[in-house]
XYZ file of C-alpha atoms in Angstrom:
514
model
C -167.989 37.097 -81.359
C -169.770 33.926 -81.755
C -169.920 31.495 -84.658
C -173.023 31.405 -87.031
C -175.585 28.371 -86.786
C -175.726 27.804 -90.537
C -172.826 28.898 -92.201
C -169.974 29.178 -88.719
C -169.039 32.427 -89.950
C -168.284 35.045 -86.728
C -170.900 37.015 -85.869
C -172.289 39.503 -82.999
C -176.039 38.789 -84.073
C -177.876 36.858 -82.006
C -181.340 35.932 -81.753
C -183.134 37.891 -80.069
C -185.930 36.043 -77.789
C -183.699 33.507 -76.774
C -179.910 35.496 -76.875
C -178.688 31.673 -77.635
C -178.385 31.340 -81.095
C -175.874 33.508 -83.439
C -176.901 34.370 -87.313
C -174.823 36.377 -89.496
C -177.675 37.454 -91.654
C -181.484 37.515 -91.488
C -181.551 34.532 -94.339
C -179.631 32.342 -92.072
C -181.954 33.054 -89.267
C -184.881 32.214 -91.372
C -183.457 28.673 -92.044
C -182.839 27.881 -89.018
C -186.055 28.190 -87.617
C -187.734 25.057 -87.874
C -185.126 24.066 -85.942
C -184.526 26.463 -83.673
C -188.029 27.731 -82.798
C -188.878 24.459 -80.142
C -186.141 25.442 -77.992
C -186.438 29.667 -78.598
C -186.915 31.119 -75.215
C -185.627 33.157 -73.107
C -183.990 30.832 -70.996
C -181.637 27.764 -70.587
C -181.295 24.709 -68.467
C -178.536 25.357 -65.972
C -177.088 22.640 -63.149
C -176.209 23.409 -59.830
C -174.540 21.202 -56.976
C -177.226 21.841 -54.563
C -180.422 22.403 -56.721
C -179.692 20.517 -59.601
C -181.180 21.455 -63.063
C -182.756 24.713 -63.287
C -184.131 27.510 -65.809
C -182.026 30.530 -65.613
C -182.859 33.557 -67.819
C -180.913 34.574 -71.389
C -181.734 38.218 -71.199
C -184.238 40.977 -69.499
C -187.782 40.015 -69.205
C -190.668 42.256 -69.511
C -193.810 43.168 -67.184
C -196.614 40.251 -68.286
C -194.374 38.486 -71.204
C -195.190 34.890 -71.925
C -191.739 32.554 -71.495
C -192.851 29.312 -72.376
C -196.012 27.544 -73.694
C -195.725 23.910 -73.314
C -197.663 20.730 -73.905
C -197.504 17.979 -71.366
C -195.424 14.552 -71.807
C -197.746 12.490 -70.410
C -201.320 13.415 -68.846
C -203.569 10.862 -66.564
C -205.842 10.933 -63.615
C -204.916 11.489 -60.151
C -203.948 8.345 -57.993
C -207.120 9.095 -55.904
C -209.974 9.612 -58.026
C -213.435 8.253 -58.572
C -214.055 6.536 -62.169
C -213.273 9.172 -64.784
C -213.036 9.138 -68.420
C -209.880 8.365 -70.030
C -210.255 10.136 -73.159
C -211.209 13.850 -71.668
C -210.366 12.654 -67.869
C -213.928 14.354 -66.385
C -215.985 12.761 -63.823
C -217.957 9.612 -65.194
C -222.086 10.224 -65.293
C -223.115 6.963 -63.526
C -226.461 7.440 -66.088
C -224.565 8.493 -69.237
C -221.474 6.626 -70.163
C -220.294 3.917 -72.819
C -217.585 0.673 -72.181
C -214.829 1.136 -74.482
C -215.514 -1.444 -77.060
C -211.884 -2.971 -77.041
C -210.851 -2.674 -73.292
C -214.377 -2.094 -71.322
C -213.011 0.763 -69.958
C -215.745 3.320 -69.145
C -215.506 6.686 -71.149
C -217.914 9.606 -72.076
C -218.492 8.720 -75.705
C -216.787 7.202 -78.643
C -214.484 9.906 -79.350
C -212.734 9.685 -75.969
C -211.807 6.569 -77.337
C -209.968 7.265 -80.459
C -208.086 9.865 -78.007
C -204.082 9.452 -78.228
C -203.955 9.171 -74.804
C -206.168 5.604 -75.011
C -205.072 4.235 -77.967
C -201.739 2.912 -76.617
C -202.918 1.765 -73.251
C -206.071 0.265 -74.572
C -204.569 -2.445 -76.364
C -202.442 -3.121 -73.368
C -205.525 -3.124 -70.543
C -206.899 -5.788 -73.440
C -204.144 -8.116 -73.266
C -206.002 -9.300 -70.163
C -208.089 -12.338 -70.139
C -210.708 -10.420 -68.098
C -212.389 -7.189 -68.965
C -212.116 -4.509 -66.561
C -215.765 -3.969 -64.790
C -215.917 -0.950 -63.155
C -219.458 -0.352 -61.574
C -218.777 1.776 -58.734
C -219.123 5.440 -59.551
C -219.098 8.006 -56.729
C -216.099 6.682 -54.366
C -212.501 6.692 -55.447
C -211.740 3.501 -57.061
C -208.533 1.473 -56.759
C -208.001 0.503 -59.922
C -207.393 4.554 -61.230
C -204.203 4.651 -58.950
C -202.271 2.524 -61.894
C -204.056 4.097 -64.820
C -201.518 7.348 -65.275
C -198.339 5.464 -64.064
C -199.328 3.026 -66.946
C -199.474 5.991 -69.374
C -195.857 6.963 -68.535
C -194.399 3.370 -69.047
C -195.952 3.237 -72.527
C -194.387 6.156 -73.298
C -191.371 4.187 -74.159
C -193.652 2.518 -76.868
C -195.922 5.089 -78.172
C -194.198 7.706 -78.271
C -189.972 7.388 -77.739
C -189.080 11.230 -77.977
C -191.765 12.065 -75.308
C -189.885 8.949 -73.460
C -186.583 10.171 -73.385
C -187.504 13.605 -72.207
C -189.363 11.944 -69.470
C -186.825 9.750 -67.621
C -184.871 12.529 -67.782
C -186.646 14.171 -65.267
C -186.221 13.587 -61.426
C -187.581 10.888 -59.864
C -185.917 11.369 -56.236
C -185.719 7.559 -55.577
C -182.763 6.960 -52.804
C -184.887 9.755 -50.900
C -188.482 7.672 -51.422
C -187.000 4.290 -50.846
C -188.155 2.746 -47.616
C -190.474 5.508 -46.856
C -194.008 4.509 -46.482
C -195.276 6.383 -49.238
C -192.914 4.139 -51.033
C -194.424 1.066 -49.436
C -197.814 2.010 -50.489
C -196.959 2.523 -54.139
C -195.100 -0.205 -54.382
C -198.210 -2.769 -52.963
C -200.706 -0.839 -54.944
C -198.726 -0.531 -58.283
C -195.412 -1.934 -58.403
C -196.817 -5.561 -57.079
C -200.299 -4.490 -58.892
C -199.570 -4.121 -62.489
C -197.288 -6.986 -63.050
C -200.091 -9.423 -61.170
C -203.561 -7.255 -62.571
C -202.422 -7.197 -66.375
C -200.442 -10.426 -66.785
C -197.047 -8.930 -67.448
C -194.015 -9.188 -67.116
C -192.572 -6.547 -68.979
C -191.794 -3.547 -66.614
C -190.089 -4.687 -63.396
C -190.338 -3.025 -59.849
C -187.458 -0.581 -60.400
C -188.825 0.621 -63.529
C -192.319 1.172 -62.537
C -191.112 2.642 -59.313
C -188.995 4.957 -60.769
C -191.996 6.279 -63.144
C -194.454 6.801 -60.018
C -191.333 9.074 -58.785
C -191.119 10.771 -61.957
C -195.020 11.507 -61.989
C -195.462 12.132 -58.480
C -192.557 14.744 -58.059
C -192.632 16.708 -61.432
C -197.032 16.053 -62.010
C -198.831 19.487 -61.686
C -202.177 19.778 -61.105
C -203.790 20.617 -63.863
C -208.028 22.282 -63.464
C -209.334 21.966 -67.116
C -211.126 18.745 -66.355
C -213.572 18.061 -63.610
C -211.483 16.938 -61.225
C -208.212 17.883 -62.159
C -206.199 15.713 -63.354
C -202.386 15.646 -63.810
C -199.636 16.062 -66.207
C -196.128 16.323 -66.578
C -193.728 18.917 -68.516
C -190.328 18.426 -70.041
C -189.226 22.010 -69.542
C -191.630 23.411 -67.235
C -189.866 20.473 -64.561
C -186.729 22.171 -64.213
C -188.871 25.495 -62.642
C -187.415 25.736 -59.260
C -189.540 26.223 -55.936
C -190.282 29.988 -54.379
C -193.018 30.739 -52.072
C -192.796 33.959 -53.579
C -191.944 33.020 -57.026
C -191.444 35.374 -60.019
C -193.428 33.403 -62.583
C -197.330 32.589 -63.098
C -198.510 29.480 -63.862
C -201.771 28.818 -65.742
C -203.700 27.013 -68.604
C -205.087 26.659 -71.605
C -208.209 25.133 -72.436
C -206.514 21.983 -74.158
C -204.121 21.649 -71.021
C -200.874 23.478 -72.075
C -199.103 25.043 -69.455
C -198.523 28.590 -69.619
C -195.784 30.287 -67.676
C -195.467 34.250 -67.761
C -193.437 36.911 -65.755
C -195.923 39.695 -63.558
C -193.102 41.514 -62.944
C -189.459 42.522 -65.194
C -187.036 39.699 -64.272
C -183.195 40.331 -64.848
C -181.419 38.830 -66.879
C -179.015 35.706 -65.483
C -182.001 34.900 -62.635
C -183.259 31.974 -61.750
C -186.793 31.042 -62.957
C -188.987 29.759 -60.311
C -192.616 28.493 -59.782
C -194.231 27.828 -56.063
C -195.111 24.104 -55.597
C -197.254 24.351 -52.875
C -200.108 27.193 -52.058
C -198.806 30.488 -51.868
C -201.803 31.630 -49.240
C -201.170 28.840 -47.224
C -199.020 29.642 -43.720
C -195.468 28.426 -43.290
C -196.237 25.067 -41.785
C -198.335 24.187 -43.936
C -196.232 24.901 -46.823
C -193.463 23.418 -45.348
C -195.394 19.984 -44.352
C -197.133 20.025 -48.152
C -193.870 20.245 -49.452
C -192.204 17.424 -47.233
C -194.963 14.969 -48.161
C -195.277 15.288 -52.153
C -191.767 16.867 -52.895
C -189.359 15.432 -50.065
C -187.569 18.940 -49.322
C -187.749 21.569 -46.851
C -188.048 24.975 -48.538
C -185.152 27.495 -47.798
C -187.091 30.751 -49.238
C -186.999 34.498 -47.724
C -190.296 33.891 -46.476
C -190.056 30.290 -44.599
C -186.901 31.595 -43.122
C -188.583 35.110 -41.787
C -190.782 34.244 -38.737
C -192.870 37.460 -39.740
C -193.276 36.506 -43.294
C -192.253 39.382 -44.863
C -192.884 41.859 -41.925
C -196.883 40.803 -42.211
C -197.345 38.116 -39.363
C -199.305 36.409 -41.204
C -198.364 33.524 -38.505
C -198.740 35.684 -35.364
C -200.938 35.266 -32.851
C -202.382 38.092 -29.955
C -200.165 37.535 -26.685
C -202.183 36.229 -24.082
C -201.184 39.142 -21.238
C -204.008 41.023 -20.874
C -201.776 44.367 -20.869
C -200.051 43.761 -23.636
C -200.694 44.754 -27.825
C -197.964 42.213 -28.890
C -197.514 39.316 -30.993
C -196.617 36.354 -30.823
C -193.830 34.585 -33.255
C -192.034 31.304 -32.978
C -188.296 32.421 -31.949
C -187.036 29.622 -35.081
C -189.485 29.110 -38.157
C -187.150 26.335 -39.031
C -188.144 24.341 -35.587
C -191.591 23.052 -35.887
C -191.251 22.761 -31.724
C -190.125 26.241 -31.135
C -191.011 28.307 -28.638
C -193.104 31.013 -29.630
C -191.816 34.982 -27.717
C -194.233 37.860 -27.862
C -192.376 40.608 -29.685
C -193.087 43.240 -27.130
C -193.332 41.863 -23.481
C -191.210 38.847 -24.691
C -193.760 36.521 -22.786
C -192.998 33.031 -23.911
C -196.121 30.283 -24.882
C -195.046 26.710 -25.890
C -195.559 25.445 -29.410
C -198.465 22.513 -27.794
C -200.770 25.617 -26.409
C -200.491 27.578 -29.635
C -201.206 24.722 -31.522
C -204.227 23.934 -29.371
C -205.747 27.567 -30.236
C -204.995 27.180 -34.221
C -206.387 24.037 -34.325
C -209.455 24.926 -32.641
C -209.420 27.521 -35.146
C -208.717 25.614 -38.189
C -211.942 23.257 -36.872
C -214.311 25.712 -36.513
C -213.165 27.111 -39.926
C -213.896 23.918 -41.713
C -216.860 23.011 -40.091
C -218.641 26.658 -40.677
C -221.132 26.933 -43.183
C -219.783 30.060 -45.374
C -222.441 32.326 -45.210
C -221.936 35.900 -44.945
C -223.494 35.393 -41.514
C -221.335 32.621 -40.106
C -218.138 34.673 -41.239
C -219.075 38.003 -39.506
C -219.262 35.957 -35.941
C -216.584 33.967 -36.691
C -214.171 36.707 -37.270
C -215.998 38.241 -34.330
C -215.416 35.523 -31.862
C -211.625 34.908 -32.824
C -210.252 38.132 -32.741
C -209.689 37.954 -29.190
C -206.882 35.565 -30.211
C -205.683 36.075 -33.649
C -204.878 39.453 -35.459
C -206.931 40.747 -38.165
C -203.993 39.574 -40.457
C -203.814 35.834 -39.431
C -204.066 33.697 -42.143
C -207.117 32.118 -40.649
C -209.221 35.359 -40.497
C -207.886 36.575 -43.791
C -208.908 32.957 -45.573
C -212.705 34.105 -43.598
C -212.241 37.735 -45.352
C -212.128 36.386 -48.449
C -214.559 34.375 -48.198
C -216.945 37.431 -46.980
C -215.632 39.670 -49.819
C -216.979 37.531 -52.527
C -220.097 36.764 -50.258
C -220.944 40.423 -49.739
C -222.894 41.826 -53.274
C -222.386 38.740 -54.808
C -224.022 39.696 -57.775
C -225.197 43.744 -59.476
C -228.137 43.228 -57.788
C -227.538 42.593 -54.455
C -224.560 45.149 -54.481
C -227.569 47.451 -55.126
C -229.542 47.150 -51.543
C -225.956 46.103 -49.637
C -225.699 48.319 -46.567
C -223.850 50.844 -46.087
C -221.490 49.288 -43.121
C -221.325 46.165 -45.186
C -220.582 48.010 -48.760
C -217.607 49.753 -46.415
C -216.390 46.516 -45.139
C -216.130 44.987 -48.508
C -214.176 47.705 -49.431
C -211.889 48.103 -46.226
C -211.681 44.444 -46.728
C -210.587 43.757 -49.972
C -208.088 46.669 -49.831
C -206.268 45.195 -46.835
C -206.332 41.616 -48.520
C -205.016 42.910 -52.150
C -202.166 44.822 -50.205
C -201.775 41.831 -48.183
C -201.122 39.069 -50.698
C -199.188 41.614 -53.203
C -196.538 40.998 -50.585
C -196.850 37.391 -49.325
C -197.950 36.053 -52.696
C -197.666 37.774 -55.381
C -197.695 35.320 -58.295
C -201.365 34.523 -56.929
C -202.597 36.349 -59.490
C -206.262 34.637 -59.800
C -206.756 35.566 -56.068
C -205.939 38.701 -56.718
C -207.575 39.481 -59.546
C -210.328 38.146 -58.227
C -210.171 40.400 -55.374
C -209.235 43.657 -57.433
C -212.451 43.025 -59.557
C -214.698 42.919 -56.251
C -212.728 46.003 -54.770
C -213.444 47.493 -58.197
C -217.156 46.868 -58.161
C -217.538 48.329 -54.762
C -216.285 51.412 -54.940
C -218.214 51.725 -58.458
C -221.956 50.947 -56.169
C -220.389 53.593 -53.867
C -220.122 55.941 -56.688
C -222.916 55.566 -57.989
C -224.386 56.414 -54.824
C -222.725 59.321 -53.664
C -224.125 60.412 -57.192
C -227.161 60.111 -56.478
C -227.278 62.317 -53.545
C -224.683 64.705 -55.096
C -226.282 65.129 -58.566
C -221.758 65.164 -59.221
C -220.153 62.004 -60.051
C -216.739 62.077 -57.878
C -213.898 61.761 -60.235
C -211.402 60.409 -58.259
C -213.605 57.707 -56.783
C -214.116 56.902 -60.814
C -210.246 57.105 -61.111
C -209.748 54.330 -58.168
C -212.540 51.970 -59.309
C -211.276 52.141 -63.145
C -207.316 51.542 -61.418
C -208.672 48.343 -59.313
C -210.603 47.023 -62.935
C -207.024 47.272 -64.450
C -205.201 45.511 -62.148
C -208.121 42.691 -62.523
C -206.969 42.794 -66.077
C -203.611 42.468 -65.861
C -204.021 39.669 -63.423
C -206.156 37.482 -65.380
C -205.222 38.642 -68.740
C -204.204 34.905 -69.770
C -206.752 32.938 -68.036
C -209.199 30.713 -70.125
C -212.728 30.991 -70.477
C -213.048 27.328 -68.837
C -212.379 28.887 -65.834
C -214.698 30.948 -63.585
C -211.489 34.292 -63.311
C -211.405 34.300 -67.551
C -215.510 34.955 -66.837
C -214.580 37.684 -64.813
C -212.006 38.875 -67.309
C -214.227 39.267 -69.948
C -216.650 41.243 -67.758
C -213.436 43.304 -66.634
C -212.548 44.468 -69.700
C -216.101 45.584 -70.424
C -216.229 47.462 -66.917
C -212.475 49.162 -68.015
C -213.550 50.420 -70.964
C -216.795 51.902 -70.231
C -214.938 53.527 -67.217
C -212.274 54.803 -69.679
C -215.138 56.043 -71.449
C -216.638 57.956 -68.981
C -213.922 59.449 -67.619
C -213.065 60.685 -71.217
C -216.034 62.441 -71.453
């Protein structure tokens, strides 16, 4: 029994999204809600020793449920960035932009001006005797590394509840302190701001602890051109996972959406990946080091096959043997790496030398369909079909393939059949190593689906039959593409393909109905 939010009164009801708050009756729920409603989900802030704060779930969640919608604290430009707008944060048009009347800031148009955002830390970029003159358009510009850490020490200002929420958050200072990251932030905004704007009213510790704030809870965020970045109150407490159990996405005005692919028990930890899922485990690990300061302890870093796939592996170099070969310790970056089957032994400086001529040749290749056949070609004397190098080159060929109805049409045969075999291997492939991925994969599904649709359509042709279960497969590939995507915006090249998806899934249903 548990005491009533209104009245205190004993009761077993409870509410039931969030399994937090008690009612005796339906009226008392009802007047509670304005209330209750901005902290109603289906999970709670929990503390740990080790991990600190983190989101733990209230009760079962369902296949593709929504947990938490959420609008960002505070929302600038990355610290690296060419001139952008501060009102809508896009790219500046060298040819097609105004001065912000007050501060001389450059921004799109007069609206951007009047923007929330602006307001506050216009009048403060004015207090300076000097207007700012930015001229130089196409490189990144120094003076943008400031802009968003500005935003965040305003906070306290404009907007006090955002504030407090915010220096709640992490900021991970004793472990930044001294580093050289550290060094550079404090020259180029600590020592900056104070000297640049004429103030004195933020000192080194407080600034300092805002760019660790910013830097260690800011997610990327792709509705502006470049992304910019934000921070969430709620969504910060999301622990890492390279094989997390929620998505992460966006809506067109930059809330964060967070949503479960698969049912997640309830008392389970909530958990996001930081870093990129399709990435190998060095790089992970190294991305994580650099912008997050910790070394991830997850069931795939700590499994030198990731998750039985070998993603990592490379061919053993004895000409009589089929094995692979692992590092014996994924937690040693100078391991030795054993061949699983002759047990043949290759340092960690000669593998490297191979990946890295690899990783070279990768970046330097022009992605044509062309260029990706002899590339995969050439390497597979060294790497496995499954390496993470030749399956970032099979995606690449997948989407390259029939890249539009029309040249699906006239695709060969052998290349219609590798697109398939292709995307097939690649869908299986990342369902295991990253499954949260989901615009990758729907991506992928919707390509698979489209494939074996052209190869329907001609084996009709020939057959005067249509085969049903080739139907059955495309139409189970288009729904997959629809679950994946289902909450992607139409800002965004996958909520393009969603809409098209849909279309495809229900003419299939259609047809197979008939």
């Amino acid at each position: 029994m548990n005491k009533c939010t209104i009245c205190e009164k004993e009761t077993k009801n409870k509410c039931s999204n969030c399994s937090q708050a008690f009612y005796c009756t339906a009226e008392h729920q009802k007047l509670d809600w304005k209330n209750h409603k901005s902290n109603c989900h289906p999970f709670k802030i929990a503390q740990d020793e080790e991990i600190g704060r983190y989101l733990t779930t209230t009760r079962d969640i369902k296949p593709f449920e929504i947990i938490l919608q959420e609008e960002p604290l505070v929302r600038g430009p990355s610290q690296i960035t060419a001139p952008v707008c501060l009102g809508c944060l896009n790219t500046i048009d060298s040819n097609q932009y105004i001065n912000c009347e007050k501060c001389n800031w450059p921004i799109c148009e007069e609206q951007c001006g009047n923007c929330s955002e602006h307001i506050a830390e216009c009048a403060f970029f004015s207090q300076r005797e000097y207007k700012v003159n930015i001229k130089e358009f196409i490189n990144p510009h120094p003076l943008y590394q400031c802009v968003s850490i500005i935003r965040c020490l305003l906070l306290s200002e404009s907007n006090p509840h955002n504030w407090n929420k915010f220096e709640q958050l992490e900021s991970l200072e004793e472990k930044r302190r001294g580093s050289m990251q550290w060094k550079a932030d404090v020259d180029h905004i600590a020592a900056f701001i104070p000297k640049f704007f004429k103030t004195t009213k933020y000192s080194e510790d407080h600034i300092m602890k805002c760019v660790g704030i910013f830097q260690i809870n800011g997610h990327e965020v792709p509705t502006s051109d470049p992304p910019h970045v934000a921070v969430f109150h709620k969504a910060s407490y999301l622990e890492h996972s390279c094989t997390p159990n929620l998505v992460k996405t966006f809506t067109k005005k930059g809330k964060i959406i967070l949503w479960a692919l698969k049912p997640i028990k309830k008392n389970t930890h909530l958990s996001i990946c930081y870093t990129d899922a399709v990435w190998n485990t060095a790089e992970r690990q190294n991305h994580l080091m650099q912008t997050k300061l910790f070394v991830c302890k997850c069931e795939r870093c700590v499994d030198v096959s990731e998750l039985n796939t070998n993603y990592n592996a490379i061919k053993c170099g004895n000409a009589d043997c089929k094995g692979l070969v692992l590092p014996s310790d994924p937690k040693c970056l100078d391991a030795v790496w054993n061949c699983n089957r002759c047990n043949r032994s290759e340092e960690k400086f000669s593998v490297n030398r191979k990946l890295e001529q690899a990783k070279a040749d990768l970046q330097a290749m022009d992605k044509t369909a062309k260029n990706c056949l002899r590339y995969l070609n050439h390497y597979q004397k060294w790497l496995p079909s499954f390496h993470y190098y030749m399956c970032e080159v099979k995606i690449h060929l997948v989407q390259l393939l029939g890249k539009d109805p029309k040249e699906l049409m006239v695709l060969s045969e052998e290349h219609l059949n590798m697109k398939i075999t292709y995307s097939k291997e690649l869908i299986n492939l990342y369902e295991i190593l990253a499954p949260c991925e989901v615009r990758l994969l729907g991506t992928l599904c919707f390509e698979l689906h489209s494939a074996i649709a052209e190869q329907t359509r001609r084996i009709s042709s020939q057959m005067n039959t249509t085969p049903k279960a080739l139907l059955e497969e495309s139409l189970h590939y288009v729904e997959k593409c629809v679950n994946y995507l289902q909450y992607e915006s139409n800002i965004f090249i996958e909520g393009h393909i969603l809409q098209q998806a849909r279309i495809n899934r229900d003419a299939l249903n259609m047809v197979l109905k008939l």
